[in-house]
Coordinates of C-alpha atoms in Angstrom, one line a residue:
Chain G
X495 CA 21.0 25.0 -68.6
X496 CA 22.7 22.8 -66.0
X497 CA 24.0 23.6 -62.5
X498 CA 26.1 20.4 -62.2
X499 CA 27.5 18.4 -65.1
X500 CA 29.8 15.4 -64.7
X501 CA 31.5 13.4 -67.5
X502 CA 32.7 9.9 -66.8
X503 CA 33.8 11.2 -63.4
X504 CA 35.9 8.6 -61.6
X505 CA 37.5 8.6 -58.1
X506 CA 39.7 5.8 -57.0
X507 CA 41.2 5.5 -53.6
X508 CA 44.0 2.9 -52.9
X509 CA 41.5 0.2 -51.9
X510 CA 38.2 1.3 -53.3
X511 CA 36.6 3.0 -56.3
X512 CA 34.3 5.6 -54.9
X513 CA 33.0 6.9 -58.2
X514 CA 33.0 4.9 -61.4
X515 CA 32.5 6.8 -64.7
X516 CA 29.6 8.9 -63.4
X517 CA 28.0 11.0 -66.2
X518 CA 25.1 13.0 -65.1
X519 CA 23.6 16.5 -65.8
X520 CA 21.6 18.2 -63.1
X521 CA 19.2 21.0 -64.0
X522 CA 18.2 23.9 -61.7
X523 CA 15.6 23.0 -59.1
X524 CA 15.7 20.5 -56.3
X525 CA 17.6 17.3 -57.1
X526 CA 17.7 14.3 -54.8
X527 CA 20.9 12.2 -54.8
X528 CA 20.0 8.8 -53.5
X529 CA 22.4 6.0 -52.6
X530 CA 23.2 3.6 -49.8
X531 CA 25.9 4.5 -47.4
X532 CA 29.2 4.3 -49.2
X533 CA 27.6 4.7 -52.6
X534 CA 29.8 7.7 -53.3
X535 CA 27.5 10.6 -52.4
X536 CA 30.0 12.4 -50.1
X537 CA 32.9 11.8 -52.5
X538 CA 30.9 13.4 -55.3
X539 CA 30.1 16.4 -53.1
X540 CA 33.8 16.8 -52.2
X541 CA 34.8 16.7 -55.9
X542 CA 32.1 19.2 -56.8
X543 CA 33.4 21.6 -54.2
X544 CA 36.9 21.3 -55.7
X545 CA 38.3 19.8 -52.5
X546 CA 39.4 16.4 -53.9
X547 CA 40.8 15.9 -57.4
X548 CA 39.0 13.4 -59.6
X549 CA 41.1 10.5 -60.8
X550 CA 39.5 10.7 -64.3
X551 CA 36.8 12.5 -66.0
X552 CA 35.5 16.1 -65.6
X553 CA 32.9 18.0 -63.6
X554 CA 31.6 21.5 -63.8
X555 CA 29.5 23.4 -61.2
X556 CA 27.6 26.5 -62.3
X557 CA 29.7 26.3 -65.5
X558 CA 33.0 26.4 -63.6
X559 CA 35.5 23.6 -63.8
X560 CA 36.0 21.8 -60.4
X561 CA 39.7 21.1 -61.2
X562 CA 40.7 24.7 -61.8
X563 CA 38.0 27.0 -60.4
X564 CA 37.4 25.4 -56.9
X565 CA 37.7 28.7 -55.0
X566 CA 35.2 30.5 -57.3
X567 CA 32.8 27.6 -57.0
X568 CA 33.0 27.6 -53.3
X569 CA 32.2 31.3 -53.2
X570 CA 28.9 30.6 -55.0
X571 CA 27.9 27.3 -53.5
X572 CA 26.7 26.5 -50.0
X573 CA 27.6 23.2 -48.3
X574 CA 25.8 21.6 -45.4
X575 CA 27.9 18.7 -44.1
X576 CA 26.4 15.4 -42.9
X577 CA 28.3 15.5 -39.6
X578 CA 27.9 17.9 -36.7
X579 CA 30.0 21.0 -37.3
X580 CA 28.9 23.5 -34.6
X581 CA 31.1 24.6 -31.7
X582 CA 29.0 24.3 -28.6
X583 CA 30.1 27.4 -26.7
X584 CA 29.3 29.9 -29.5
X585 CA 25.8 31.3 -30.3
X586 CA 24.2 30.6 -33.7
X587 CA 24.4 34.3 -34.6
X588 CA 28.1 34.6 -33.8
X589 CA 28.8 31.4 -35.7
X590 CA 26.8 32.2 -38.8
X591 CA 28.2 35.8 -39.0
X592 CA 31.7 34.3 -38.8
X593 CA 31.0 31.8 -41.6
X594 CA 29.4 34.6 -43.7
X595 CA 32.6 36.6 -43.3
X596 CA 34.8 33.6 -44.3
X597 CA 32.6 33.5 -47.4
X598 CA 33.6 37.1 -48.2
X599 CA 30.7 39.1 -46.9
X600 CA 31.6 42.5 -45.4
X601 CA 30.9 42.9 -41.7
X602 CA 27.6 44.7 -41.9
X603 CA 26.2 42.5 -44.7
X604 CA 27.3 39.4 -42.8
X605 CA 25.3 40.6 -39.7
X606 CA 22.3 41.6 -41.8
X607 CA 22.1 38.4 -43.8
X608 CA 22.7 36.2 -40.7
X609 CA 19.6 37.7 -39.0
X610 CA 17.6 37.2 -42.2
X611 CA 18.8 33.7 -42.9
X612 CA 18.3 32.5 -39.3
X613 CA 14.8 33.9 -39.4
X614 CA 14.1 32.1 -42.7
X615 CA 15.2 28.7 -41.3
X616 CA 13.0 29.3 -38.3
X617 CA 15.4 30.2 -35.5
X618 CA 14.3 33.2 -33.4
X619 CA 15.2 34.1 -29.8
X620 CA 17.4 31.0 -29.2
X621 CA 19.9 32.3 -31.8
X622 CA 21.7 34.2 -29.1
X623 CA 22.2 31.2 -26.9
X624 CA 25.3 28.8 -27.1
X625 CA 24.6 26.1 -29.6
X626 CA 25.6 23.3 -27.2
X627 CA 22.1 23.5 -25.8
X628 CA 20.2 23.1 -29.1
X629 CA 18.1 20.2 -30.1
X630 CA 19.1 18.2 -33.2
X631 CA 16.4 20.0 -35.2
X632 CA 17.8 23.4 -34.3
X633 CA 21.3 22.4 -35.0
X634 CA 20.3 21.2 -38.5
X635 CA 18.6 24.6 -39.1
X636 CA 21.8 26.4 -38.1
X637 CA 23.8 24.1 -40.4
X638 CA 21.4 25.0 -43.2
X639 CA 21.6 28.7 -42.4
X640 CA 25.4 28.8 -42.6
X641 CA 25.1 27.1 -46.1
X642 CA 22.7 29.8 -47.2
X643 CA 24.0 32.9 -45.5
X644 CA 26.2 34.1 -48.4
X645 CA 23.3 33.7 -50.9
X646 CA 24.7 30.9 -53.0
X647 CA 23.3 29.9 -56.4
X648 CA 23.4 26.3 -55.4
X649 CA 23.5 24.4 -52.1
X650 CA 24.8 20.9 -51.5
X651 CA 23.0 19.3 -48.5
X652 CA 24.5 16.1 -47.3
X653 CA 21.9 14.0 -45.5
X654 CA 20.1 17.0 -43.9
X655 CA 17.4 14.8 -42.3
X656 CA 19.9 12.6 -40.4
X657 CA 19.0 12.1 -36.8
X658 CA 15.7 14.0 -37.0
X659 CA 12.4 12.7 -35.7
X660 CA 9.5 12.3 -38.2
X661 CA 8.1 15.8 -37.5
X662 CA 11.6 17.4 -37.7
X663 CA 12.2 15.5 -40.9
X664 CA 9.0 16.9 -42.5
X665 CA 9.9 20.4 -41.4
X666 CA 13.4 20.1 -42.9
X667 CA 12.1 18.7 -46.2
X668 CA 9.5 21.6 -46.4
X669 CA 12.3 24.1 -45.7
X670 CA 14.5 22.5 -48.4
X671 CA 11.6 22.8 -50.8
X672 CA 11.3 26.5 -49.9
X673 CA 15.0 27.1 -50.5
X674 CA 14.2 26.6 -54.2
X675 CA 10.6 27.8 -54.5
X676 CA 11.0 31.0 -52.4
X677 CA 14.7 31.7 -52.4
X678 CA 15.4 30.7 -55.9
X679 CA 18.4 28.6 -55.0
X680 CA 19.1 25.2 -56.6
X681 CA 19.5 22.3 -54.3
X682 CA 21.3 19.0 -54.4
X683 CA 20.2 17.0 -51.4
X684 CA 21.4 13.5 -50.6
X685 CA 19.7 10.8 -48.7
X686 CA 19.8 7.0 -48.3
X687 CA 15.9 7.0 -48.3
X688 CA 14.2 7.5 -51.6
X689 CA 10.8 8.0 -50.0
X690 CA 11.6 11.2 -48.3
X691 CA 13.2 12.8 -51.4
X692 CA 10.2 12.0 -53.6
X693 CA 8.1 14.7 -52.0
X694 CA 10.9 17.3 -52.1
X695 CA 12.7 16.8 -55.3
X696 CA 11.9 17.6 -58.9
X697 CA 14.5 15.2 -60.1
X698 CA 16.1 12.1 -58.6
X699 CA 19.5 10.7 -59.3
X700 CA 20.3 7.2 -57.9
X701 CA 23.9 6.1 -57.6
X702 CA 25.2 2.8 -56.4
X703 CA 28.8 1.6 -56.0
X704 CA 29.8 4.9 -57.5
X705 CA 28.0 4.6 -60.8
X706 CA 24.7 6.0 -62.0
X707 CA 21.8 3.7 -61.6
X708 CA 19.0 6.0 -62.7
X709 CA 18.3 9.6 -63.3
X710 CA 14.8 10.8 -64.0
X711 CA 12.2 13.2 -62.9
X712 CA 10.3 12.5 -59.7
X713 CA 7.0 12.0 -61.4
X714 CA 8.4 9.1 -63.4
X715 CA 9.7 7.6 -60.2
X716 CA 6.5 7.8 -58.2
X717 CA 4.4 6.4 -61.0
X718 CA 6.7 3.5 -61.5
X719 CA 7.2 2.6 -57.9
X720 CA 4.3 3.8 -55.7
X721 CA 2.5 0.9 -54.1
X722 CA 0.1 0.2 -51.3
X723 CA 0.7 -2.4 -48.6
X724 CA -2.6 -4.1 -47.4
X725 CA -2.9 -6.5 -44.5
X726 CA -6.2 -8.3 -43.8
X727 CA -7.2 -10.8 -41.2
X728 CA -8.4 -13.5 -43.8
X729 CA -9.3 -14.1 -47.4
X730 CA -6.1 -12.8 -48.8
X731 CA -6.3 -14.8 -52.1
X732 CA -9.9 -13.7 -52.7
X733 CA -8.9 -10.1 -52.2
X734 CA -6.1 -10.4 -54.7
X735 CA -8.6 -11.9 -57.2
X736 CA -11.1 -9.1 -56.6
X737 CA -8.5 -6.4 -57.0
X738 CA -7.1 -8.0 -60.2
X739 CA -10.6 -8.2 -61.5
X740 CA -11.0 -4.4 -60.8
X741 CA -8.0 -3.8 -63.1
X742 CA -5.4 -3.3 -60.5
X743 CA -2.0 -4.9 -60.3
X744 CA -2.1 -6.8 -57.0
X745 CA 0.0 -9.7 -55.7
X746 CA 0.3 -11.5 -52.4
X747 CA 3.7 -11.2 -50.6
X748 CA 3.4 -13.6 -47.7
X749 CA 0.6 -12.3 -45.5
X750 CA 0.8 -8.9 -47.2
X751 CA -0.8 -7.8 -50.4
X752 CA 1.0 -5.3 -52.6
X753 CA -1.1 -3.1 -54.8
X754 CA 0.3 -0.7 -57.4
X755 CA -1.2 2.8 -56.9
X756 CA -3.1 4.0 -59.9
X757 CA -4.5 7.3 -58.6
X758 CA -6.8 7.9 -55.6
X759 CA -9.3 5.4 -56.9
X760 CA -7.0 2.6 -55.8
X761 CA -7.7 3.4 -52.2
X762 CA -11.4 3.3 -52.8
X763 CA -11.2 0.0 -54.7
X764 CA -9.3 -1.6 -51.9
X765 CA -11.7 -0.4 -49.3
X766 CA -14.7 -1.6 -51.3
X767 CA -13.2 -5.0 -52.0
X768 CA -12.4 -5.5 -48.3
X769 CA -15.9 -4.4 -47.3
X770 CA -17.5 -6.8 -49.8
X771 CA -15.4 -9.8 -48.5
X772 CA -16.3 -8.8 -45.0
X773 CA -12.8 -9.4 -43.8
X774 CA -10.9 -7.3 -41.2
X775 CA -8.5 -4.7 -42.5
X776 CA -5.4 -4.6 -40.3
X777 CA -3.5 -1.9 -42.2
X778 CA -3.3 -0.1 -45.4
X779 CA -0.2 2.1 -45.9
X780 CA 1.7 3.6 -48.7
X781 CA 4.9 1.7 -49.1
X782 CA 8.2 3.4 -48.1
X783 CA 10.6 3.0 -50.9
X784 CA 14.1 1.9 -50.2
X785 CA 17.1 1.6 -52.4
X786 CA 16.6 -2.2 -52.7
X787 CA 13.5 -1.6 -54.8
X788 CA 15.4 0.3 -57.3
X789 CA 17.7 -2.7 -57.7
X790 CA 14.7 -5.0 -58.3
X791 CA 13.2 -2.6 -60.8
X792 CA 16.6 -1.8 -62.3
X793 CA 16.3 -3.9 -65.4
X794 CA 13.0 -2.6 -66.6
X795 CA 14.0 1.0 -66.1
X796 CA 17.3 1.2 -68.0
X797 CA 19.8 3.5 -66.3
X798 CA 20.8 6.5 -68.4
Chain R
X1183 CA 17.0 30.0 -62.1
X1184 CA 17.2 33.0 -59.8
X1185 CA 13.6 34.0 -60.5
X1186 CA 11.2 33.3 -57.7
X1187 CA 8.2 31.1 -58.2
X1188 CA 5.1 32.4 -56.7
X1189 CA 3.8 30.2 -53.9
X1190 CA 1.9 31.1 -50.8
X1191 CA 4.0 30.7 -47.6
X1192 CA 3.2 27.9 -45.2
X1193 CA 0.6 28.9 -42.7
X1194 CA 2.7 28.3 -39.6
X1195 CA 5.6 30.6 -40.7
X1196 CA 5.4 34.4 -40.5
X1197 CA 7.0 36.0 -43.5
X1198 CA 7.3 39.7 -42.9
X1199 CA 9.9 40.1 -45.6
X1200 CA 10.6 37.6 -48.3
X1201 CA 14.0 36.2 -49.2
X1202 CA 16.3 38.9 -50.4
X1203 CA 19.3 38.2 -52.6
X1204 CA 22.7 39.6 -51.9
X1205 CA 24.2 41.7 -54.7
X1206 CA 26.9 43.4 -52.6
X1207 CA 30.6 42.8 -52.9
X1208 CA 32.2 39.4 -52.1
X1209 CA 35.6 40.1 -50.7
X1210 CA 38.2 37.5 -51.4
X1211 CA 40.5 35.2 -49.5
X1212 CA 42.5 38.0 -48.0
X1213 CA 39.5 39.3 -46.2
X1214 CA 38.4 35.8 -45.2
X1215 CA 41.9 35.2 -43.8
X1216 CA 41.7 38.5 -41.8
X1217 CA 38.3 37.5 -40.5
X1218 CA 39.5 34.2 -39.3
X1219 CA 42.5 35.9 -37.7
X1220 CA 40.4 38.4 -35.8
X1221 CA 37.9 35.7 -34.7
X1222 CA 40.8 33.4 -33.5
X1223 CA 42.5 36.2 -31.7
X1224 CA 39.3 37.2 -29.9
X1225 CA 38.5 33.7 -28.9
X1226 CA 42.1 33.3 -27.5
X1227 CA 40.9 35.6 -24.8
X1228 CA 37.4 34.1 -24.7
X1229 CA 35.7 37.0 -26.5
X1230 CA 32.7 35.9 -28.5
X1231 CA 32.6 32.7 -26.5
X1232 CA 30.9 31.7 -23.2
X1233 CA 31.8 33.5 -20.0
X1234 CA 33.6 30.3 -18.8
X1235 CA 36.0 30.6 -21.7
X1236 CA 37.1 34.1 -20.7
X1237 CA 38.1 33.2 -17.1
X1238 CA 41.4 31.4 -17.6
X1239 CA 43.0 33.7 -20.3
X1240 CA 41.9 36.8 -18.4
X1241 CA 43.3 35.5 -15.0
X1242 CA 46.6 34.5 -16.7
X1243 CA 46.9 38.0 -18.3
X1244 CA 46.3 39.5 -14.9
X1245 CA 48.9 37.2 -13.3
X1246 CA 51.4 38.2 -16.0
X1247 CA 50.9 41.9 -15.3
X1248 CA 50.7 41.7 -11.5
X1249 CA 54.4 41.4 -10.7
X1250 CA 55.2 44.1 -13.3
X1251 CA 52.7 46.5 -11.7
X1252 CA 54.1 45.8 -8.2
X1253 CA 57.7 46.4 -9.4
X1254 CA 56.7 49.7 -10.9
X1255 CA 54.9 50.8 -7.8
X1256 CA 57.8 49.8 -5.6
X1257 CA 60.3 51.5 -8.0
X1258 CA 58.3 54.7 -8.0
X1259 CA 57.7 54.6 -4.2
X1260 CA 61.3 54.0 -3.2
X1261 CA 62.9 56.4 -5.6
X1262 CA 65.1 53.7 -7.1
X1263 CA 67.2 54.5 -10.2
X1264 CA 66.2 51.5 -12.2
X1265 CA 63.7 48.6 -12.2
X1266 CA 64.7 45.7 -10.0
X1267 CA 64.9 43.3 -13.1
X1268 CA 65.7 43.8 -16.7
X1269 CA 62.9 43.8 -19.3
X1270 CA 64.4 40.8 -21.1
X1271 CA 64.4 38.7 -17.9
X1272 CA 60.7 39.2 -17.2
X1273 CA 59.3 36.6 -19.7
X1274 CA 62.0 34.1 -18.6
X1275 CA 60.9 34.5 -15.0
X1276 CA 57.2 34.3 -15.9
X1277 CA 57.6 31.4 -18.4
X1278 CA 55.3 29.0 -16.4
X1279 CA 52.4 31.4 -16.9
X1280 CA 53.1 31.7 -20.6
X1281 CA 53.4 27.9 -20.9
X1282 CA 50.1 27.5 -19.1
X1283 CA 48.4 30.1 -21.4
X1284 CA 49.7 28.3 -24.4
X1285 CA 48.6 24.9 -23.1
X1286 CA 45.1 26.2 -22.7
X1287 CA 44.8 28.3 -25.9
X1288 CA 46.6 26.3 -28.6
X1289 CA 44.2 23.4 -28.3
X1290 CA 41.3 25.9 -27.9
X1291 CA 42.4 27.3 -31.3
X1292 CA 42.8 24.2 -33.4
X1293 CA 41.7 21.1 -31.5
X1294 CA 38.2 22.3 -31.1
X1295 CA 37.8 22.9 -34.8
X1296 CA 38.9 19.3 -35.3
X1297 CA 36.7 18.0 -32.6
X1298 CA 33.6 19.8 -33.7
X1299 CA 34.5 19.3 -37.3
X1300 CA 34.4 23.0 -38.1
X1301 CA 37.6 22.6 -40.1
X1302 CA 35.9 20.9 -43.1
X1303 CA 33.3 23.7 -43.1
X1304 CA 36.1 26.3 -43.4
X1305 CA 37.5 24.5 -46.4
X1306 CA 34.1 24.5 -48.1
X1307 CA 34.6 28.3 -48.3
X1308 CA 36.9 30.0 -50.7
X1309 CA 39.9 29.7 -48.3
X1310 CA 42.7 27.2 -48.6
X1311 CA 44.8 25.3 -46.1
X1312 CA 47.5 28.0 -46.1
X1313 CA 45.0 30.7 -45.2
X1314 CA 43.8 28.7 -42.2
X1315 CA 47.3 27.9 -41.0
X1316 CA 48.5 31.5 -41.4
X1317 CA 45.5 32.9 -39.6
X1318 CA 45.7 30.6 -36.7
X1319 CA 49.4 31.0 -36.4
X1320 CA 49.2 34.8 -36.5
X1321 CA 46.3 34.9 -34.1
X1322 CA 48.0 32.8 -31.5
X1323 CA 51.3 34.7 -31.9
X1324 CA 49.4 37.9 -31.4
X1325 CA 47.6 36.6 -28.4
X1326 CA 50.9 35.5 -26.8
X1327 CA 52.5 38.8 -27.7
X1328 CA 49.7 40.6 -25.9
X1329 CA 50.3 38.3 -22.9
X1330 CA 54.1 38.9 -22.9
X1331 CA 54.2 42.5 -24.2
X1332 CA 51.5 44.0 -21.9
X1333 CA 53.5 43.6 -18.6
X1334 CA 56.6 44.9 -20.4
X1335 CA 54.6 48.0 -21.4
X1336 CA 53.5 48.4 -17.8
X1337 CA 57.1 48.3 -16.7
X1338 CA 58.1 50.8 -19.4
X1339 CA 55.4 53.3 -18.6
X1340 CA 56.2 52.9 -14.9
X1341 CA 59.9 53.5 -15.7
X1342 CA 59.0 56.7 -17.6
X1343 CA 56.8 57.9 -14.8
X1344 CA 59.6 57.2 -12.3
X1345 CA 61.7 59.4 -14.6
X1346 CA 64.4 56.8 -15.2
X1347 CA 66.8 57.4 -18.0
X1348 CA 64.6 57.4 -21.2
X1349 CA 67.1 56.2 -23.8
X1350 CA 68.3 53.4 -21.5
X1351 CA 64.7 52.3 -20.7
X1352 CA 63.6 52.6 -24.4
X1353 CA 66.5 50.4 -25.6
X1354 CA 65.8 47.7 -23.0
X1355 CA 62.1 47.8 -23.7
X1356 CA 62.5 47.6 -27.5
X1357 CA 64.9 44.6 -27.2
X1358 CA 62.6 42.8 -24.8
X1359 CA 59.6 43.4 -27.1
X1360 CA 61.5 41.9 -30.0
X1361 CA 62.4 38.9 -27.9
X1362 CA 58.8 38.6 -26.8
X1363 CA 57.7 38.6 -30.4
X1364 CA 60.2 35.8 -31.2
X1365 CA 59.0 33.9 -28.2
X1366 CA 55.4 34.3 -29.2
X1367 CA 56.1 32.9 -32.7
X1368 CA 58.2 30.0 -31.4
X1369 CA 55.7 29.1 -28.7
X1370 CA 52.6 29.3 -30.9
X1371 CA 54.3 27.3 -33.6
X1372 CA 55.2 24.4 -31.3
X1373 CA 51.9 24.7 -29.4
X1374 CA 49.8 24.5 -32.6
X1375 CA 51.7 21.6 -34.1
X1376 CA 51.1 19.6 -31.0
X1377 CA 47.4 20.7 -30.6
X1378 CA 46.7 20.0 -34.3
X1379 CA 47.5 16.3 -33.8
X1380 CA 44.5 15.7 -31.6
X1381 CA 40.8 16.6 -31.6
X1382 CA 40.8 16.1 -27.8
X1383 CA 41.5 19.3 -26.0
X1384 CA 42.6 17.5 -22.8
X1385 CA 45.3 15.6 -24.6
X1386 CA 46.4 18.8 -26.3
X1387 CA 46.7 20.6 -23.0
X1388 CA 48.6 17.8 -21.4
X1389 CA 50.9 17.3 -24.4
X1390 CA 51.8 21.0 -24.6
X1391 CA 52.6 21.2 -20.9
X1392 CA 54.6 17.9 -21.1
X1393 CA 56.7 19.1 -24.0
X1394 CA 57.5 22.5 -22.4
X1395 CA 58.1 21.4 -18.8
X1396 CA 59.9 18.1 -19.6
X1397 CA 62.2 19.8 -22.1
X1398 CA 62.9 22.7 -19.8
X1399 CA 63.4 20.3 -16.8
X1400 CA 65.8 18.1 -18.8
X1401 CA 67.8 21.0 -20.1
X1402 CA 68.2 22.8 -16.7
X1403 CA 69.1 19.6 -14.9
X1404 CA 71.8 18.6 -17.4
X1405 CA 73.0 22.2 -17.3
X1406 CA 73.1 21.9 -13.5
X1407 CA 75.3 18.8 -13.9
X1408 CA 77.5 20.6 -16.4
X1409 CA 77.8 23.6 -14.0
X1410 CA 79.0 21.3 -11.2
X1411 CA 81.6 19.9 -13.6
X1412 CA 82.6 23.5 -14.4
X1413 CA 81.8 23.0 -18.1
X1414 CA 80.4 26.4 -19.1
X1415 CA 80.6 25.8 -22.9
X1416 CA 78.3 22.8 -22.6
X1417 CA 75.8 24.9 -20.6
X1418 CA 75.6 27.3 -23.5
X1419 CA 75.0 24.5 -26.1
X1420 CA 72.4 22.7 -24.0
X1421 CA 70.0 25.7 -24.1
X1422 CA 69.2 24.8 -27.7
X1423 CA 67.0 21.9 -26.6
X1424 CA 64.1 23.6 -24.9
X1425 CA 61.9 26.5 -26.2
X1426 CA 62.4 28.9 -23.3
X1427 CA 66.2 28.4 -23.0
X1428 CA 66.4 28.8 -26.8
X1429 CA 64.9 32.2 -26.4
X1430 CA 67.1 32.9 -23.4
X1431 CA 70.3 32.0 -25.3
X1432 CA 69.2 33.9 -28.5
X1433 CA 68.4 37.1 -26.6
X1434 CA 71.6 36.8 -24.5
X1435 CA 73.8 36.7 -27.5
X1436 CA 71.9 39.0 -29.9
X1437 CA 70.2 41.4 -27.6
X1438 CA 72.7 41.6 -24.8
X1439 CA 70.3 40.2 -22.2
X1440 CA 71.5 38.8 -19.0
X1441 CA 71.4 35.0 -19.3
X1442 CA 69.4 32.9 -16.8
X1443 CA 71.5 29.8 -17.4
X1444 CA 73.5 28.5 -14.5
X1445 CA 76.5 30.8 -13.9
X1446 CA 75.0 33.2 -16.5
X1447 CA 76.7 31.1 -19.2
X1448 CA 75.0 32.1 -22.4
X1449 CA 76.3 31.1 -25.9
X1450 CA 80.1 31.4 -25.7
X1451 CA 80.8 32.9 -29.1
X1452 CA 79.4 34.1 -32.4
X1453 CA 79.1 30.5 -33.8
X1454 CA 76.9 29.4 -30.9
X1455 CA 75.0 32.6 -31.0
X1456 CA 74.3 32.2 -34.7
X1457 CA 73.3 28.6 -34.2
X1458 CA 70.7 29.8 -31.6
X1459 CA 69.2 32.2 -34.1
X1460 CA 69.2 29.7 -36.9
X1461 CA 67.6 27.0 -34.7
X1462 CA 65.0 29.5 -33.5
X1463 CA 64.0 30.5 -37.0
X1464 CA 64.1 26.9 -38.3
X1465 CA 61.7 25.8 -35.5
X1466 CA 59.3 28.6 -36.3
X1467 CA 59.4 27.8 -40.1
X1468 CA 59.4 24.1 -39.4
X1469 CA 56.2 24.3 -37.3
X1470 CA 54.5 26.3 -40.1
X1471 CA 55.5 23.6 -42.6
X1472 CA 54.2 20.8 -40.4
X1473 CA 50.9 22.6 -39.9
X1474 CA 50.6 23.0 -43.7
X1475 CA 51.2 19.3 -44.2
X1476 CA 48.6 18.5 -41.5
X1477 CA 45.9 20.8 -43.0
X1478 CA 46.6 19.9 -46.7
X1479 CA 45.5 16.4 -45.7
X1480 CA 42.6 17.8 -43.7
X1481 CA 41.1 19.5 -46.7
X1482 CA 40.8 16.1 -48.4
X1483 CA 39.4 14.2 -45.5

């Protein structure tokens, strides 16, 4: 069963091709859609909502054709835009009730589900205050709530962690995870950072320049790309030798040493090797993946 | 996929009730349109918005009704036989207040949705551009009709209390209400077209005021010149070029109202009268069409 299916989906604007024969099937669960800015993520969402016609190809959402059943799709899909969309002089309750009614919920159901949904996203007393005074984190929660209020079967979240601080980012990612695990709603979440979607998504789709670069489950991704960055005060070359001798894939990258993570033992091996050499360990951190790495690894992992 | 996977809730979040699915009815576009209409109408008077948003529309409504209430009080107190002015003249006299209300509320209705990007959110729901335009148009028309109709109702009730001739008063009141409805449609159409061009409320307010006062100023001054030259026919034609004089001319010919043009020169014959009505209806329909064009594009942006 698929929630989203596209078949050589193409969108051409007069000057640019936003989507180029994109064929991808997305199963229920949390799917991360990763791509640099301008990779075609927002265009894809617009087409999936039935708001922009595709130039070529077809797409179906929840088994409904985007070209002919746009309104029915929009009744069962929630959308959280990337940009700000909240009027500042209205309270969160007032706003979410209104959006619920625009989605077709009768007045009493709209009020009830607004109260429930705002509680689920973690908005309590402040929901009666005008939204102009909210922090970015609170605004993102209201945006998520309005996408969930009509109990959709699928939500499309466009860059939900944009503008959030690290703690807010983690809270939002945890919340997105819960949307699937606890609410049973499938999620398509976009980001330009692969690293943050790894922890949240079951499946990751990477697009670039409007075409599919890679589509695979998150575990495949992390195994292939997780690496550790180590910086030491001296003896870099000896450390690389020692780690290689210990059966790890390590190489020097300037003053840094990159080690492929092969389970928790990798950390121990690095620690022991550093201790044996008696050198100073400046830092040891899990590497944050960026789109660029997918490009480098692109040839070994053939795109679907 | 709707089945819930068991998983303990995070420790820092209190879950008294788990997530509940909604199995109730999902009412369609008609209901969504009505909801948007009601919400837009309420916010045109600041209801459901901050206290600050209520101040101006409420003051303007009071200002609209004030002179009507005073006239009624005087009429009852002095045992007059009719109200000092005709029902149809009232909105013409109070046009500055109506213009001010429109300048404040048309941008409030559509510019803010553009500015805060709520418009794309509406179109991610089952509604279409035509639903949005129709709701906003109808809501602002109703808001203006409340603004113009309430003082007329005050006058009418006062006239009945003062025991003026009922059939006379009823006829005058009904005609004025019809003219007020046409005025509300005309004004909200023009106001919304201007406001939908800009996400900046300030620009919208200034542009609406400019269009209404400049066109009225230009028409009345040229009419003044024509009046000095003794050219009554020209005065009648000139009224076509500003919203309020368009209403004045149309109600003079079709509803037998007393013209507020210089020398009371309304449309001179049936041809001019018909042109007034056609222009009036064309402008209302035209503004709806322009709004549709504007929002069809907005859906795709």
